[in-house]
PDB file of C-alpha atoms in Angstrom:
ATOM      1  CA  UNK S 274      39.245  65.913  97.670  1.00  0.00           C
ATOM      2  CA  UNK S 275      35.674  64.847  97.790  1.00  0.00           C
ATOM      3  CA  UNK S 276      34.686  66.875  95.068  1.00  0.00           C
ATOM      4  CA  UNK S 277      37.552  65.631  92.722  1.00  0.00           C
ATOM      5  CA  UNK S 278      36.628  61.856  93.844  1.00  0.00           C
ATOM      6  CA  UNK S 279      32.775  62.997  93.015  1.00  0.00           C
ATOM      7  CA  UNK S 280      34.134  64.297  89.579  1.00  0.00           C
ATOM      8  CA  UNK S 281      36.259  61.058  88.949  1.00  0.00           C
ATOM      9  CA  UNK S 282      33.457  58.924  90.568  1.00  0.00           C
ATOM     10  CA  UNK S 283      31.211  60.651  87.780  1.00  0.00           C
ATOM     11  CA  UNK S 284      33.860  60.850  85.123  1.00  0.00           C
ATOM     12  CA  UNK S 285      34.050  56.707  86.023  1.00  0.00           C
ATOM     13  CA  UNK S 286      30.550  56.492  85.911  1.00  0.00           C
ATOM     14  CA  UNK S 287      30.284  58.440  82.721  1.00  0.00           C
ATOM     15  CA  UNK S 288      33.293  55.976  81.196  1.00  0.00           C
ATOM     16  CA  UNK S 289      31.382  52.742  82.506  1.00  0.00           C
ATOM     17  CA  UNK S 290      28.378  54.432  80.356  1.00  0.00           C
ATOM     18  CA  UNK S 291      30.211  55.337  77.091  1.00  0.00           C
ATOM     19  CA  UNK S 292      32.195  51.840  77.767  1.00  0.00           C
ATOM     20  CA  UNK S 293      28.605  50.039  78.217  1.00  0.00           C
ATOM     21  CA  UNK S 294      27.474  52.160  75.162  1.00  0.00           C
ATOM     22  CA  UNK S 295      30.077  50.767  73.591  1.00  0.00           C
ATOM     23  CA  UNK S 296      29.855  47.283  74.103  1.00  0.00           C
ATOM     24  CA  UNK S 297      26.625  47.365  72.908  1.00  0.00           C
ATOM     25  CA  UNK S 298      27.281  48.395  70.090  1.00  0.00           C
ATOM     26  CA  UNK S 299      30.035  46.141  69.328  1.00  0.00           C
ATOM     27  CA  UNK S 300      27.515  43.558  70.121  1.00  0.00           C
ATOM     28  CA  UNK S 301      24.973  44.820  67.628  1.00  0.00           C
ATOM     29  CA  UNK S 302      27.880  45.547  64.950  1.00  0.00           C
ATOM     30  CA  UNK S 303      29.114  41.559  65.699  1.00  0.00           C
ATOM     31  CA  UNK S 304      25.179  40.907  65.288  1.00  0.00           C
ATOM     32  CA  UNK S 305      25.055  42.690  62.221  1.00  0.00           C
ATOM     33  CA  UNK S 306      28.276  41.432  61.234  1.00  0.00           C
ATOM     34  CA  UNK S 307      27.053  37.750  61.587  1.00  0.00           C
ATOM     35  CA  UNK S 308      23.913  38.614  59.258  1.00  0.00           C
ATOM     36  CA  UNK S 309      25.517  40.244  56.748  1.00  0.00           C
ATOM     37  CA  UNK S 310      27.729  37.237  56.837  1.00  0.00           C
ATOM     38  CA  UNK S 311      24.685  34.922  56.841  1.00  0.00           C
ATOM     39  CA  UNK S 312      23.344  37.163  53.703  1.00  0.00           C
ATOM     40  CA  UNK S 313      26.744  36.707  51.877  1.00  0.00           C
ATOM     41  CA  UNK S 314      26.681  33.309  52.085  1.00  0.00           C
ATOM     42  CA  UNK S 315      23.368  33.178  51.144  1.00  0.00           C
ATOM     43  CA  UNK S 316      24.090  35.589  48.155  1.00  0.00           C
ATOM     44  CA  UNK S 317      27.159  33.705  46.801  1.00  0.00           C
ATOM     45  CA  UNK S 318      24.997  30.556  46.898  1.00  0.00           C
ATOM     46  CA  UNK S 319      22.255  32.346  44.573  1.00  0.00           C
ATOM     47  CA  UNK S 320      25.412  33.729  42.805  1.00  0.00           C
ATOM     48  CA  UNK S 321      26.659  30.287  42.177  1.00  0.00           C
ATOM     49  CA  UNK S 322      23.202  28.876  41.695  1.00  0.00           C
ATOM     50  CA  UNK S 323      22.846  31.421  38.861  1.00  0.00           C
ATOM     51  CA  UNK S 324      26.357  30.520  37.438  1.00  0.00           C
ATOM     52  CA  UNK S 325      25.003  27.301  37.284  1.00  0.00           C
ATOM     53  CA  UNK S 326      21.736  28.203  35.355  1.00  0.00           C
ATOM     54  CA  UNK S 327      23.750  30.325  33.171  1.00  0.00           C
ATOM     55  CA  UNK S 328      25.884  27.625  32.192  1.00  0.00           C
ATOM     56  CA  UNK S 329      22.793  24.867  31.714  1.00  0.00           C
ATOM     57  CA  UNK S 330      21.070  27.440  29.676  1.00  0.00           C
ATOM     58  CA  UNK S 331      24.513  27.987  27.558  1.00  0.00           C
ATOM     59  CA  UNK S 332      24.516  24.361  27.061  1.00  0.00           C
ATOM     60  CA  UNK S 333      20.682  23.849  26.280  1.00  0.00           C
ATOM     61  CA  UNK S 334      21.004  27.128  23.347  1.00  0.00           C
ATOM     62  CA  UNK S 335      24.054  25.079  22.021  1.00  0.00           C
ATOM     63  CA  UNK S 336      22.126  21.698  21.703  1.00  0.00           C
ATOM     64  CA  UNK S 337      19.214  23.945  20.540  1.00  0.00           C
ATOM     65  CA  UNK S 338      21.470  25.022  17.687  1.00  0.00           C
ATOM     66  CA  UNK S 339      22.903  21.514  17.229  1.00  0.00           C
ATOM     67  CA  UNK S 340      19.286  19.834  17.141  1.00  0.00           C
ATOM     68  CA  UNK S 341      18.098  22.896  15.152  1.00  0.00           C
ATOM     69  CA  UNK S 342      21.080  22.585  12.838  1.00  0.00           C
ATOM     70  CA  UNK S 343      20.093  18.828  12.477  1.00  0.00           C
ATOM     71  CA  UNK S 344      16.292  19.508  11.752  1.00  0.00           C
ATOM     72  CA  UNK S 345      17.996  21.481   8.749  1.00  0.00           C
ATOM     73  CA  UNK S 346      19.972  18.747   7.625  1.00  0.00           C
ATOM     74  CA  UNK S 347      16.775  16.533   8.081  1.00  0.00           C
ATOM     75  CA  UNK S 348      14.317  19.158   5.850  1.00  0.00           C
ATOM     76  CA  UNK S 349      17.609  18.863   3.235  1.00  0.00           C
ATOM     77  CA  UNK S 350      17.571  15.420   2.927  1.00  0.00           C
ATOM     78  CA  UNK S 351      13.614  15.186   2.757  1.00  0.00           C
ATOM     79  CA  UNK S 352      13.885  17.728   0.079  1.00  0.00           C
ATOM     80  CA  UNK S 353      15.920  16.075  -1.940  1.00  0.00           C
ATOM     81  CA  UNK S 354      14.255  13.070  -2.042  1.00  0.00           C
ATOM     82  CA  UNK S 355      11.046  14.538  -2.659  1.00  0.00           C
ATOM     83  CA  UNK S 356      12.838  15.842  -5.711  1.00  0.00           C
ATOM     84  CA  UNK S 357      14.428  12.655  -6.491  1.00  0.00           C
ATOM     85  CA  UNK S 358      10.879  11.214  -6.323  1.00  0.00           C
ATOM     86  CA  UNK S 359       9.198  14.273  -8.178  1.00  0.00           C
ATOM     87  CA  UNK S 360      11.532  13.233 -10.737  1.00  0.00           C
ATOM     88  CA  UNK S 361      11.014   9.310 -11.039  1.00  0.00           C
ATOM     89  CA  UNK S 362       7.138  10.322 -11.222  1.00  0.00           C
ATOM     90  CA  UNK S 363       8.149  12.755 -14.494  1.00  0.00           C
ATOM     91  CA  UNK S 364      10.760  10.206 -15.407  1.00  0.00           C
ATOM     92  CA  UNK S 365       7.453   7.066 -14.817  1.00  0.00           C
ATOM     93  CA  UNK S 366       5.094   9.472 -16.466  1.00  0.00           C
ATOM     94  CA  UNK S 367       6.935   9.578 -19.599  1.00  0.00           C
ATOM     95  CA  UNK S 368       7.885   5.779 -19.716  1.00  0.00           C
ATOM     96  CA  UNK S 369       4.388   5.357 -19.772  1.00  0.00           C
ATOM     97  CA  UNK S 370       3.440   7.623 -22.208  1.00  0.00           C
ATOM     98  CA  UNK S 371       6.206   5.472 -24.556  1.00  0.00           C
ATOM     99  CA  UNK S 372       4.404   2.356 -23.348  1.00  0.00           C
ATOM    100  CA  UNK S 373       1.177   3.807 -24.381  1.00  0.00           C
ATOM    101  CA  UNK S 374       2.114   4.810 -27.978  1.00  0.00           C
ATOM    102  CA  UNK S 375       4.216   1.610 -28.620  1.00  0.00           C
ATOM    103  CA  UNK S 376       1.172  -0.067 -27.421  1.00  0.00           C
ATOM    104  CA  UNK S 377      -0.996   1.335 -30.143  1.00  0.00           C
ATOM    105  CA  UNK S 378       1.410   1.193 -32.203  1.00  0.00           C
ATOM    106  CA  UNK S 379       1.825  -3.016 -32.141  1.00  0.00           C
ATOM    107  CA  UNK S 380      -2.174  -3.037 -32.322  1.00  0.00           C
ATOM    108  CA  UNK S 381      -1.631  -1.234 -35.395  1.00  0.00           C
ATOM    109  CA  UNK S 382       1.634  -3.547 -36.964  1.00  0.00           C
ATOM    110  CA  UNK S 383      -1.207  -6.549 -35.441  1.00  0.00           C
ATOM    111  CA  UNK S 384      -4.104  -4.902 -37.199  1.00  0.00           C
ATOM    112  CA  UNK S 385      -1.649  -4.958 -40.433  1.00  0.00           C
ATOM    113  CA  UNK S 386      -0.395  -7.894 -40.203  1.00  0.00           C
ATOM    114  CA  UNK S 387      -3.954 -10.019 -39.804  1.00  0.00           C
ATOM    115  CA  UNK S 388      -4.864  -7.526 -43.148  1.00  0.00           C
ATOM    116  CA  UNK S 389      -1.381  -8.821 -44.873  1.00  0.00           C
ATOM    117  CA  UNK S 390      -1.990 -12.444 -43.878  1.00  0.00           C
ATOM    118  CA  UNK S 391      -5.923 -11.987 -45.661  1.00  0.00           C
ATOM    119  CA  UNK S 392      -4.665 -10.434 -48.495  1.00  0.00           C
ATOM    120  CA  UNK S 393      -2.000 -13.171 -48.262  1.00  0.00           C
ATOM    121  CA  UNK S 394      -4.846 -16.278 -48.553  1.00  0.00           C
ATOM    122  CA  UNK S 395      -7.422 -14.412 -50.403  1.00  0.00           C
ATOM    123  CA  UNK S 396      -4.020 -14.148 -53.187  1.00  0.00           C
ATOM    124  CA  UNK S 397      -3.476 -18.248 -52.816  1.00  0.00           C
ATOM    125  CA  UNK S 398      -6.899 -18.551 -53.021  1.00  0.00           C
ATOM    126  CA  UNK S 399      -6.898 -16.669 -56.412  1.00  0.00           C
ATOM    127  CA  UNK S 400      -3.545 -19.094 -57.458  1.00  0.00           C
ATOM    128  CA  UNK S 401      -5.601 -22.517 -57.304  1.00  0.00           C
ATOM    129  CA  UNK S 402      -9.053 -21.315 -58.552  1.00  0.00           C
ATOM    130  CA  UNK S 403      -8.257 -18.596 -61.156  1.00  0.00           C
ATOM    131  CA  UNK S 404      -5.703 -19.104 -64.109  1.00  0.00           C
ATOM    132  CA  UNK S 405      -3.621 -15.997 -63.603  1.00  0.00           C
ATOM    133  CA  UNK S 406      -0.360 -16.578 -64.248  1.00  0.00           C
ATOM    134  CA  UNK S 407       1.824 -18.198 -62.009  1.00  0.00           C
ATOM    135  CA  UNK S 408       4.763 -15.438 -61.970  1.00  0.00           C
ATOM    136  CA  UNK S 409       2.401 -11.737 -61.629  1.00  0.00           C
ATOM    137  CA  UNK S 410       1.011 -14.460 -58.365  1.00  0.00           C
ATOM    138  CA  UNK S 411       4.131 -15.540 -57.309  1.00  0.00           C
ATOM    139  CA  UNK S 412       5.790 -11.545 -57.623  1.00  0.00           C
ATOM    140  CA  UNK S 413       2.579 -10.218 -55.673  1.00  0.00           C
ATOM    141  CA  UNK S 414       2.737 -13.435 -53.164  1.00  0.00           C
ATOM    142  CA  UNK S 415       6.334 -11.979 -51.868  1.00  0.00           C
ATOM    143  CA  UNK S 416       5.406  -8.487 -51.611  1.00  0.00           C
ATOM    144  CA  UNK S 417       2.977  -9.567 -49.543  1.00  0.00           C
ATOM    145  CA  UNK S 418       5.283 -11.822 -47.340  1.00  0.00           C
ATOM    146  CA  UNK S 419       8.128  -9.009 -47.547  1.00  0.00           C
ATOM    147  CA  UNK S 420       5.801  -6.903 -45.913  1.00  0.00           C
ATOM    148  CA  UNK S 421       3.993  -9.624 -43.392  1.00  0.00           C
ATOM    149  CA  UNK S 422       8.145 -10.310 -42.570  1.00  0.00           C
ATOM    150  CA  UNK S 423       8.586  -6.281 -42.024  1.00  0.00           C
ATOM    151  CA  UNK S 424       5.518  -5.585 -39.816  1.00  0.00           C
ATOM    152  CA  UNK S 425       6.102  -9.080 -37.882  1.00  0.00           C
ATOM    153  CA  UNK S 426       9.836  -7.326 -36.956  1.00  0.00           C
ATOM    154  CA  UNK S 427       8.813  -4.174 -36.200  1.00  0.00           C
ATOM    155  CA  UNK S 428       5.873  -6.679 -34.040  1.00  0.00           C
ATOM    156  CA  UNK S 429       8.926  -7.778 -32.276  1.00  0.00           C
ATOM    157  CA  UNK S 430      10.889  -4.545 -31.723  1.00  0.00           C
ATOM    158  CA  UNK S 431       7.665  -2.882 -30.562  1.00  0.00           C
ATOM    159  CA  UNK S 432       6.898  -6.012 -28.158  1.00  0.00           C
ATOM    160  CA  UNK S 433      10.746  -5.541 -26.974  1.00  0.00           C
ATOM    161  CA  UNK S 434      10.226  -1.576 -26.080  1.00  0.00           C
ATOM    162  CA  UNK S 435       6.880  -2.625 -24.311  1.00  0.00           C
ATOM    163  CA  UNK S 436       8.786  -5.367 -22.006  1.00  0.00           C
ATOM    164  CA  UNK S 437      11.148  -2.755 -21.357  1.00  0.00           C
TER     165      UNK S 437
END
């Protein structure tokens, strides 16, 4: 009997070690337990974190594309009015290329006209000191009005193109 209660005192003392063994590690497996717990919280927050980054950099490429798409419609409109303003500078340039040419030409119809109005004296000039006959002066006297009446309304016209 003493040597089964030996044997069952060292069976015991063998289950009180595997038992012990046991607890122990269920202690370290509740330890590790509780840190891999700890980690998993501490991995969904970096997992939600990085949801959240993914999302803010979703939203900062679309107003990239929105302020990029803008920038485009910006460049369009400034190209277009540079065009629009390319073409009032051809549209200017020409204007005053017309000013410039109906400018010499009223100097011309002015030159004219002061030659007309000479030609026009120096003729009733001729009326009261020579004796040439009153009808070859008076026929000559209108041309030479006719024509100071033409280039005085082509004077005008011109003048009216200039204000223009």
């Amino acid at each position: 009997e003493q040597d089964q209660l030996r044997v069952l005192e060292g069976s015991v003392r063998d289950l009180d070690s595997k038992l012990a063994r046991s607890r122990d590690e269920e202690a370290t497996t509740a330890t590790r337990a509780q840190r891999m717990s700890e980690e998993l919280a501490v991995t969904q927050q970096r997992a939600a974190e990085v949801d959240r980054l993914g999302t803010a950099a979703a939203e900062s490429k679309g107003e990239v594309g929105k302020l990029r798409g803008e920038l485009d419609n910006t460049k369009d409109s400034l190209q277009h009015a540079l065009d629009e303003l390319r073409r009032q500078l051809l549209k200017s340039e020409r204007t005053q290329t017309r000013l410039d040419d109906t400018t010499g030409k009223l100097q011309l119809a002015q030159q004219q006209l002061e030659q007309y109005r000479g030609e026009n004296a120096e003729l009733d000039s001729r009326v009261r000191t020579t004796g040439a006959t009153e009808r070859e002066l008076q026929d000559e006297l209108r041309a030479k009005e006719q024509k100071i009446l033409e280039v005085e309304a082509k004077l005008r016209e011109l003048q009216g193109v200039q204000e223009r």
